[in-house]
Coordinates of C-alpha atoms and ligand atoms in Angstrom, one line a residue:
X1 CA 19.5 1.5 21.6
X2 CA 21.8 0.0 19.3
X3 CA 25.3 1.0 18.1
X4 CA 25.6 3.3 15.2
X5 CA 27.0 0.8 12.5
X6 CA 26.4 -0.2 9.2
X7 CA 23.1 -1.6 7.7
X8 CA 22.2 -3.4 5.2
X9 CA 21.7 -2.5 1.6
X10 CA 19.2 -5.3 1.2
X11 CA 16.1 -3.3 -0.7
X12 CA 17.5 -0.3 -1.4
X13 CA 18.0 0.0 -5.6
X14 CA 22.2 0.3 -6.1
X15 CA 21.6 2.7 -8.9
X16 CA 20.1 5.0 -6.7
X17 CA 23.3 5.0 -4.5
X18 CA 25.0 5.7 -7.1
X19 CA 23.4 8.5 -8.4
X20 CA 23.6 10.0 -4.9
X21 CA 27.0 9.7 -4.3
X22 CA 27.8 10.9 -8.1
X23 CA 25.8 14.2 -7.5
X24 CA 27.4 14.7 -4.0
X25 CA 31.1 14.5 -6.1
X26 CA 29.9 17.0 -8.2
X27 CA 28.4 19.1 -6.3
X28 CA 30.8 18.6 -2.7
X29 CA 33.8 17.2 -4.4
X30 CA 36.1 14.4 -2.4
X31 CA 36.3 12.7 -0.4
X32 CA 33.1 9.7 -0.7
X33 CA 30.4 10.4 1.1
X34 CA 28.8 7.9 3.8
X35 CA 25.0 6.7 2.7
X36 CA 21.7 7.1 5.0
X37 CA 18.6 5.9 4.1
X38 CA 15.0 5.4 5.3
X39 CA 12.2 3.6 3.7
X40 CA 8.4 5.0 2.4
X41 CA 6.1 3.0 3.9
X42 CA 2.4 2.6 3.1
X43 CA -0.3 1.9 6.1
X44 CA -2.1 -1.5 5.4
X45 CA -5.2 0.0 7.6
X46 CA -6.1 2.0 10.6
X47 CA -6.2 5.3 9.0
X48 CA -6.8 8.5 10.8
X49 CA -6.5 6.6 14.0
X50 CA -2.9 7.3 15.4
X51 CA -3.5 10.7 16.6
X52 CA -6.5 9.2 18.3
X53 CA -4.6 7.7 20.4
X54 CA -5.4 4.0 18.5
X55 CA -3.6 1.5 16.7
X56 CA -2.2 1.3 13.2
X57 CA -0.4 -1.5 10.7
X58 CA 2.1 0.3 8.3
X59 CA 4.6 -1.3 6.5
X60 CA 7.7 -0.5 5.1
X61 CA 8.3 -0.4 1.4
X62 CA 10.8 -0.9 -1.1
X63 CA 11.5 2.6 -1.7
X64 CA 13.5 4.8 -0.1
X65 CA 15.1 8.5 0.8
X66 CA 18.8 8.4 0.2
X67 CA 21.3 10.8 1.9
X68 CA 24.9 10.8 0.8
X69 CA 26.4 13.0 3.6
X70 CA 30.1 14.3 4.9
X71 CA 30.4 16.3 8.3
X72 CA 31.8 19.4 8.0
X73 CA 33.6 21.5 10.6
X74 CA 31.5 23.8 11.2
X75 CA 27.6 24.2 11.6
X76 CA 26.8 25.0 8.5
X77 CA 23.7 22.5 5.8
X78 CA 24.6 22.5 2.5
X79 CA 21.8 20.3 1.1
X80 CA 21.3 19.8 -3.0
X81 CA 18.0 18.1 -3.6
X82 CA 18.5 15.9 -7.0
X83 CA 14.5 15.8 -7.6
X84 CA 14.4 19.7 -7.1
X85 CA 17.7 20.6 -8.9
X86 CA 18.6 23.0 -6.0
X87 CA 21.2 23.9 -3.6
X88 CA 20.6 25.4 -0.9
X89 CA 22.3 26.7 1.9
X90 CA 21.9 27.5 6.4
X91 CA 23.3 27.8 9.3
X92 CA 22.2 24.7 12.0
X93 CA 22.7 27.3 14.9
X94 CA 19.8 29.7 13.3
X95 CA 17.2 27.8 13.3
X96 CA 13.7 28.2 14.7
X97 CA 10.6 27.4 14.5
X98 CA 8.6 28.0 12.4
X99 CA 10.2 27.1 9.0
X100 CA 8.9 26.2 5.7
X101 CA 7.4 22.9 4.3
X102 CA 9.8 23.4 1.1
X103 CA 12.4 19.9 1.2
X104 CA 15.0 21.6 3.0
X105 CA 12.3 22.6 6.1
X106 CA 12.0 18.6 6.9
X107 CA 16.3 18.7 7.3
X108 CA 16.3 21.3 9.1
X109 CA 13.4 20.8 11.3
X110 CA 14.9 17.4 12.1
X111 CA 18.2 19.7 13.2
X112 CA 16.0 21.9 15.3
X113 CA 14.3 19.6 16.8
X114 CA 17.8 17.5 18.3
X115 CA 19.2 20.5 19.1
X116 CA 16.0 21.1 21.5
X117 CA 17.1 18.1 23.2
X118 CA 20.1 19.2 23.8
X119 CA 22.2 16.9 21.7
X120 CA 25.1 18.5 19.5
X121 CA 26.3 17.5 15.8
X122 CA 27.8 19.2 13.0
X123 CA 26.8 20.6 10.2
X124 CA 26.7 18.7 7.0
X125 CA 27.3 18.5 3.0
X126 CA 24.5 16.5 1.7
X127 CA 22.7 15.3 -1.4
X128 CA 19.0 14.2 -0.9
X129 CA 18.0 11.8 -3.4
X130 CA 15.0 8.6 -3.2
X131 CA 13.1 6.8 -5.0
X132 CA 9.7 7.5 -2.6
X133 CA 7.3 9.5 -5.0
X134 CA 6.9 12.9 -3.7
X135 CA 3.5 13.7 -1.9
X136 CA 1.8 10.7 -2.8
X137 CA 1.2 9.8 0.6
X138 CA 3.9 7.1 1.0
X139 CA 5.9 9.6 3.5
X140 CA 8.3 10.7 1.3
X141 CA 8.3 13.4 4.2
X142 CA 9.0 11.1 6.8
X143 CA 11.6 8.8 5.2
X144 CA 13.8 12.4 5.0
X145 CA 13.4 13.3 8.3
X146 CA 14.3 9.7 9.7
X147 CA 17.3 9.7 7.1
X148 CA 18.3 13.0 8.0
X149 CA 18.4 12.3 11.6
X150 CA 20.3 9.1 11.0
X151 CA 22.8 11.4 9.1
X152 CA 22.9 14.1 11.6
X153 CA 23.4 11.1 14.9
X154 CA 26.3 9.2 13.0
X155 CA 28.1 13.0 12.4
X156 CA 27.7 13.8 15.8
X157 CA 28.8 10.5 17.4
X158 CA 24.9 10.1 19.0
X159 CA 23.8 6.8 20.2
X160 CA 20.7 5.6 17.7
X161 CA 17.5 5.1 19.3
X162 CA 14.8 4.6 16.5
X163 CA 11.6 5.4 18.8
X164 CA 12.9 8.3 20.2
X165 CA 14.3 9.3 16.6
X166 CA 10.7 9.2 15.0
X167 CA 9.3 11.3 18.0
X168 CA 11.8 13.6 17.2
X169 CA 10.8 13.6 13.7
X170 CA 7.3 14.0 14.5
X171 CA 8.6 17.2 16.7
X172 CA 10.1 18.4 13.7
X173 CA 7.1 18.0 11.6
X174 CA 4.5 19.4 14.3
X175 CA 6.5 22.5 15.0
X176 CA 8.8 23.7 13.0
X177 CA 6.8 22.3 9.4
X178 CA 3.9 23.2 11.0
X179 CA 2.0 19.9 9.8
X180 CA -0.3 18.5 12.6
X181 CA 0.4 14.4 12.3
X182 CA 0.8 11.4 14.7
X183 CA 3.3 9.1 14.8
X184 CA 3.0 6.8 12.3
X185 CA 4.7 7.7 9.6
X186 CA 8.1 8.4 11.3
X187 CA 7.7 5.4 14.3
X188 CA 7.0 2.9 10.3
X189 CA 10.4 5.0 8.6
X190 CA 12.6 4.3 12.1
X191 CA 11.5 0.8 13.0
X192 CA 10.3 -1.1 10.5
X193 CA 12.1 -4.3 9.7
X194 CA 12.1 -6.1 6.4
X195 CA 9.1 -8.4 5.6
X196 CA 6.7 -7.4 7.9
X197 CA 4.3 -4.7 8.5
X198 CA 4.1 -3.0 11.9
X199 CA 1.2 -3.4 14.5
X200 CA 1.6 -0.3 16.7
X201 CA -0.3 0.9 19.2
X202 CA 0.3 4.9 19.3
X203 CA -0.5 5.0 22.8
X204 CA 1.6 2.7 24.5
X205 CA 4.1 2.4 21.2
X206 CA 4.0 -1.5 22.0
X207 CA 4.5 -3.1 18.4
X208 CA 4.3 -6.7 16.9
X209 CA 5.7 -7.4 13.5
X210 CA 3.3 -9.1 11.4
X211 CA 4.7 -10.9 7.8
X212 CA 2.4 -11.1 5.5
X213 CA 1.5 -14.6 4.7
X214 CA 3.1 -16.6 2.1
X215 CA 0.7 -16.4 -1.2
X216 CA -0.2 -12.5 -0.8
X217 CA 1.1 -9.9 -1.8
X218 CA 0.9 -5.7 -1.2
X219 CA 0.4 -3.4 -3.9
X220 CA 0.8 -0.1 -4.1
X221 CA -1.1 1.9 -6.8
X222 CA -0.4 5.9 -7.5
X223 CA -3.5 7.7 -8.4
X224 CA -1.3 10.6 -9.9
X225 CA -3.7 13.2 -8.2
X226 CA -1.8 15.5 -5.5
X227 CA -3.9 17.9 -3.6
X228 CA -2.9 21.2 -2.5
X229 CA -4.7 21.5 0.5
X230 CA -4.5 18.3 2.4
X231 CA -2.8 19.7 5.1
X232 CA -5.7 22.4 6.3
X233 CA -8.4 19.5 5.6
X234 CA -5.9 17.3 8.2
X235 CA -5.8 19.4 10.3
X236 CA -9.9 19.9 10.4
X237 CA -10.1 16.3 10.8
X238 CA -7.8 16.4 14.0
X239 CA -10.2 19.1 15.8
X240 CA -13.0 17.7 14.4
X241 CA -11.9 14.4 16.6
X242 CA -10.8 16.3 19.6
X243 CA -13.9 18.0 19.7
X244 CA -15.9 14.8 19.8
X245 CA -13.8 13.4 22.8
X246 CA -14.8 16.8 24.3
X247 CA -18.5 16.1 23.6
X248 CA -18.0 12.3 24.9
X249 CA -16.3 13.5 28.1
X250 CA -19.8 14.6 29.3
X251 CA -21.0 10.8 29.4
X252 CA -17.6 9.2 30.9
X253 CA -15.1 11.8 31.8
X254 CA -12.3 8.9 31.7
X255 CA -12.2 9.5 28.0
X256 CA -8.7 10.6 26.7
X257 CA -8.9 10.1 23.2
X258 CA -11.1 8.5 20.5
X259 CA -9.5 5.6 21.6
X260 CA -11.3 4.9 24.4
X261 CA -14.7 5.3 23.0
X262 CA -16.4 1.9 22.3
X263 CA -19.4 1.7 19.8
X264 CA -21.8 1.5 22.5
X265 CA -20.6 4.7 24.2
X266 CA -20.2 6.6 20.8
X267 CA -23.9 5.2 19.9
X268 CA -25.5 6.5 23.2
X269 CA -24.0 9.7 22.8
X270 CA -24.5 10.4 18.8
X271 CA -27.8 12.8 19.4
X272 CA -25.8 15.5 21.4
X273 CA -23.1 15.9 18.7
X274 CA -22.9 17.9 16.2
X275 CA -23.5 15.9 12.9
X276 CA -20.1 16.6 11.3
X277 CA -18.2 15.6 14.6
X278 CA -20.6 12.6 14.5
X279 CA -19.9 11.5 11.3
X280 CA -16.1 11.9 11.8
X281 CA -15.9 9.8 15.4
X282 CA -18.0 7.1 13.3
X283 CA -15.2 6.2 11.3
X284 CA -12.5 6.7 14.0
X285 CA -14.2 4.0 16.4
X286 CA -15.2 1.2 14.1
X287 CA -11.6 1.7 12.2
X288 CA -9.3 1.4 15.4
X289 CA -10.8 -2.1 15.8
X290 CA -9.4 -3.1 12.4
X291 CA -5.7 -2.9 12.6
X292 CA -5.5 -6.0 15.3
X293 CA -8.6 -7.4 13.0
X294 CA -6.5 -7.3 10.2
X295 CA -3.2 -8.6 11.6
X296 CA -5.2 -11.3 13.2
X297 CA -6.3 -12.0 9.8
X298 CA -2.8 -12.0 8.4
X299 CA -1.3 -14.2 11.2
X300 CA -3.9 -16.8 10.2
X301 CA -3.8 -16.6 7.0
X302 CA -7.6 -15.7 6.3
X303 CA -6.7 -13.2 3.2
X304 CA -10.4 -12.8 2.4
X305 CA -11.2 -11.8 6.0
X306 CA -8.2 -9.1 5.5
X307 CA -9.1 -8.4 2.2
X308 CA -12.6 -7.7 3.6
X309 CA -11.4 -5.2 6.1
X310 CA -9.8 -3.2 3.9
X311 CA -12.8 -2.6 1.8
X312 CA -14.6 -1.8 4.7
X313 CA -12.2 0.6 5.9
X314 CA -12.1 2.7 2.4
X315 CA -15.9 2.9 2.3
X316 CA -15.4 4.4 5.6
X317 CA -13.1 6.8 4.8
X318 CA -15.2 8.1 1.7
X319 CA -18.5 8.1 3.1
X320 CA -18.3 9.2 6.8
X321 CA -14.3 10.5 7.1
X322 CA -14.7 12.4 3.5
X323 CA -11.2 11.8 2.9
X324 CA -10.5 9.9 0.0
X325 CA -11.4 11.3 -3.8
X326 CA -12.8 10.4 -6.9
X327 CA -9.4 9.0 -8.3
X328 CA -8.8 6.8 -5.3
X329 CA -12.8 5.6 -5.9
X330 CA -12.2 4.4 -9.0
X331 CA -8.5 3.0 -8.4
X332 CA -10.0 0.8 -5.7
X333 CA -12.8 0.1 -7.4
X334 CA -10.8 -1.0 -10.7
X335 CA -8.7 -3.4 -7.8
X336 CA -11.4 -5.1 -6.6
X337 CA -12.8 -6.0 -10.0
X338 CA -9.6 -8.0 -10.7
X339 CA -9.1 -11.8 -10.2
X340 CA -6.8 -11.9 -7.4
X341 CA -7.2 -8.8 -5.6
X342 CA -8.8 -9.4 -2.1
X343 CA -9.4 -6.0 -0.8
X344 CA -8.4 -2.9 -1.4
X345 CA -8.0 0.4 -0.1
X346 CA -6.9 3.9 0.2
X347 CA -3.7 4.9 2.0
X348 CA -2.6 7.7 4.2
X349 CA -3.7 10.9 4.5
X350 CA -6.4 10.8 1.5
X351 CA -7.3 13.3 -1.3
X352 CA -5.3 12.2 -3.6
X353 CA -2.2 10.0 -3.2
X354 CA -2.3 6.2 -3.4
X355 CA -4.2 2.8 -2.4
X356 CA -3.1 -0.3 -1.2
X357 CA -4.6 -3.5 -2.5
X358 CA -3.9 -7.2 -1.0
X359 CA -3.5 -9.4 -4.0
X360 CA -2.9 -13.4 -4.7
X361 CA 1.0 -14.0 -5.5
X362 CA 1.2 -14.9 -9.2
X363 CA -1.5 -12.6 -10.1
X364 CA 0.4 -9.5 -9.3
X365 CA 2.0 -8.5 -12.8
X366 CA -1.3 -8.9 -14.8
X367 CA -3.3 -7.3 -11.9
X368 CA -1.1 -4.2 -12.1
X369 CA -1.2 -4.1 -15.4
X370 CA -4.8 -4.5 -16.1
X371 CA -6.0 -1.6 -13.1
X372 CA -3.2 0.5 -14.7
X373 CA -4.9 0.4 -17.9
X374 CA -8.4 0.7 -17.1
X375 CA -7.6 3.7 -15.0
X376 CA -5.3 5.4 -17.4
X377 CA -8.6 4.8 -19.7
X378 CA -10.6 7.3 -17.6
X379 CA -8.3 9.5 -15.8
X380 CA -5.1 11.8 -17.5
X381 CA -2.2 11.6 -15.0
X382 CA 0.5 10.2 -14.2
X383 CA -0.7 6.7 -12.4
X384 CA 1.4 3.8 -11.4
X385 CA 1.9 0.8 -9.4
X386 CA 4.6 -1.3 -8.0
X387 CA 4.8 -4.2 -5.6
X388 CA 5.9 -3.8 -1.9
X389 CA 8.9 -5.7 -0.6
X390 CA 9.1 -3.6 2.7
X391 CA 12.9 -3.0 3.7
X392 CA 14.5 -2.3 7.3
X393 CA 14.0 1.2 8.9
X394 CA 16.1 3.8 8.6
X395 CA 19.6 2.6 8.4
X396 CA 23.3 3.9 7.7
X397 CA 24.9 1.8 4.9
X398 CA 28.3 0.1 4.7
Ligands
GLA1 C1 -0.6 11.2 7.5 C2 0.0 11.5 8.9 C3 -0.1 10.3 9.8 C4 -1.6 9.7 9.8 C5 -2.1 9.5 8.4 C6 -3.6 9.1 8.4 O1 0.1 10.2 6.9 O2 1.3 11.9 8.8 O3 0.3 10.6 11.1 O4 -2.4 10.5 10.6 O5 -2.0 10.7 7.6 O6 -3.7 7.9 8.9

């Protein structure tokens, strides 16, 4: 637990600031608000795998959500969203479960779900502003419910405890958004620490930073493509996991989660599952092995051993998880054509969204460039790139 102060700013783009605490003056008047943020972050592998039970390496990035708050007396939110262009307005001591998934749901699931734990705050004047592209899976989600907890715990006086803060935020998330994820997203926006991606194993939630190495460097690329329902085809591929453990209980009843399946096991038992269960524990098993292959990789330097993984990992996810699309295909495809790029991969959730690649260190501009272009040749949206310089968890600034 540490004390409530100040963080750094180290990361987070000083425009942005000040765009937030301009629209809080004009929309909340004086005095100056105080300044929460929490980073996106994008998962280097181990997708699909944290609500098995497994292990995951997300990093932070250098994009952020950005809350320019003031307590008020009482317990009422009044939230303006600058991306949305909207005020809107409710009372903290109303709330239950469950709410929307508009923006203001994640705020005030994040209020819900500390005052379920019994701890007390006030209510708040806020402006929600970031620079964390909106649905792209980055967790722009997460980022605002770790920010809006750290805005809510500094109003109320509450000690900050940045595991128990992303739980919390998962809470809000799973009950009161009504969207089905594991920790990751929220344990990468609380904890994360600048530099380094995040080895975390979501059963135990024991976590080793790992830097990546000197000469490579991460790169994010938006596909443009959003899909509307990636939250029912998440959810299928949750059930469709637990009902494999179900099936595997039958030949070791020790089995919790996917987790504990090894390939022997899940090899023995594939004729008595159902083929679509099958297919879906195939890549769970196989792809909790590569987040401590890949950090091992990392630690020793061996980019083309990590580079490798992540390849492996998106085929994976196309052909037996069904979860990427034809956008993130090509994208990664396009990556791994490039001089420089060692691997590349999807990230998050899937259909649609972005891909991570691992590139050399001076090839990044012309490697962005070129992918950009070639993709932009084929497919009409709105693609992009940028390179990660992962920032510090969520943090209150000075
Ligand atoms: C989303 C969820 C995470 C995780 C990933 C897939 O980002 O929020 O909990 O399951 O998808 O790895």
């Amino acid at each position: 637990m540490t004390p409530d102060l100040g963080g750094s700013r180290q990361g987070v783009d000083p425009a942005l600031l000040q765009r937030a605490e301009r629209r809080f003056a004009e929309e909340f008047g004086a005095p100056r608000p105080r300044l929460a943020v929490a980073p996106g972050r994008v998962n280097l592998i181990g997708e699909h795998t944290d609500y098995n039970d497994g292990f995951v390496l997300p990093m932070a990035i250098g994009r952020c959500t950005a809350l320019a708050y003031r307590p008020r007396a009482d317990r009422r939110l009044r939230a303006h969203a600058v991306a949305f262009r909207e005020t809107r307005e409710l009372d903290l001591a109303d709330l239950a479960p469950p709410g929307g998934s508009d923006w203001l749901s994640y705020v005030a699931g994040v209020a819900w779900a500390l005052t379920e734990e019994g701890l007390e705050f006030p209510g708040l004047d806020v402006v929600v502003d970031g620079d964390v592209p909106i649905g792209a899976g980055l967790s722009s989600s997460a980022s605002l419910e770790l920010a809006a907890a750290r805005a809510f715990a500094a109003a109320g006086g509450l000690p900050w405890d940045a595991v128990r803060m992303a739980k919390l935020g998962q809470k809000a998330e799973n009950r009161y958004v009504g969207m089905n994820c594991g920790l990751m997203d929220q344990f990468a926006c609380a904890v994360s620490r600048e530099g380094c991606a995040l080895l975390l194993d979501c059963r135990s939630l024991a976590v080793e930073p790992v830097p990546v190495p000197p000469g490579a460097t991460v790169v994010v690329m938006d596909t443009g493509a959003r899909r509307a329902l990636a939250g029912s085809a998440y959810n299928d591929r949750r059930a469709a996991c637990e009902a494999a453990v179900e099936g595997l209980k039958a030949l070791d009843p020790g089995i919790r989660a996917l987790r504990d399946v090894s390939a022997e096991l899940l090899q023995r038992a594939a004729p008595t599952l159902d083929p679509m269960v099958r297919k879906r524990a195939l890549h769970v098993v196989p792809e909790n092995l590569r987040p401590r292959e890949m950090a091992a990789a990392l630690s020793a330097g061996d980019l083309g051993r990590a580079g490798r993984l992540m390849n492996d990992s998106h085929a994976s996810l196309r052909d037996l998880y069904e979860v990427s699309c034809p956008e993130l295909d090509l994208l990664t495809d396009l990556a791994r054509a490039q001089p420089g790029c060692y691997g590349a991969r999807m990230t998050g959730a899937g259909f649609g969204g972005c891909a991570v690649a691992l590139v050399q260190e001076g090839d990044v501009a012309a490697f962005g460039a070129a992918v950009l272009a070639a993709y932009r040749a084929q497919v009409d949206l709105k693609a992009g790139w940028f390179a990660c310089r992962p920032m510090a968890g969520a943090r209150l600034l000075d």
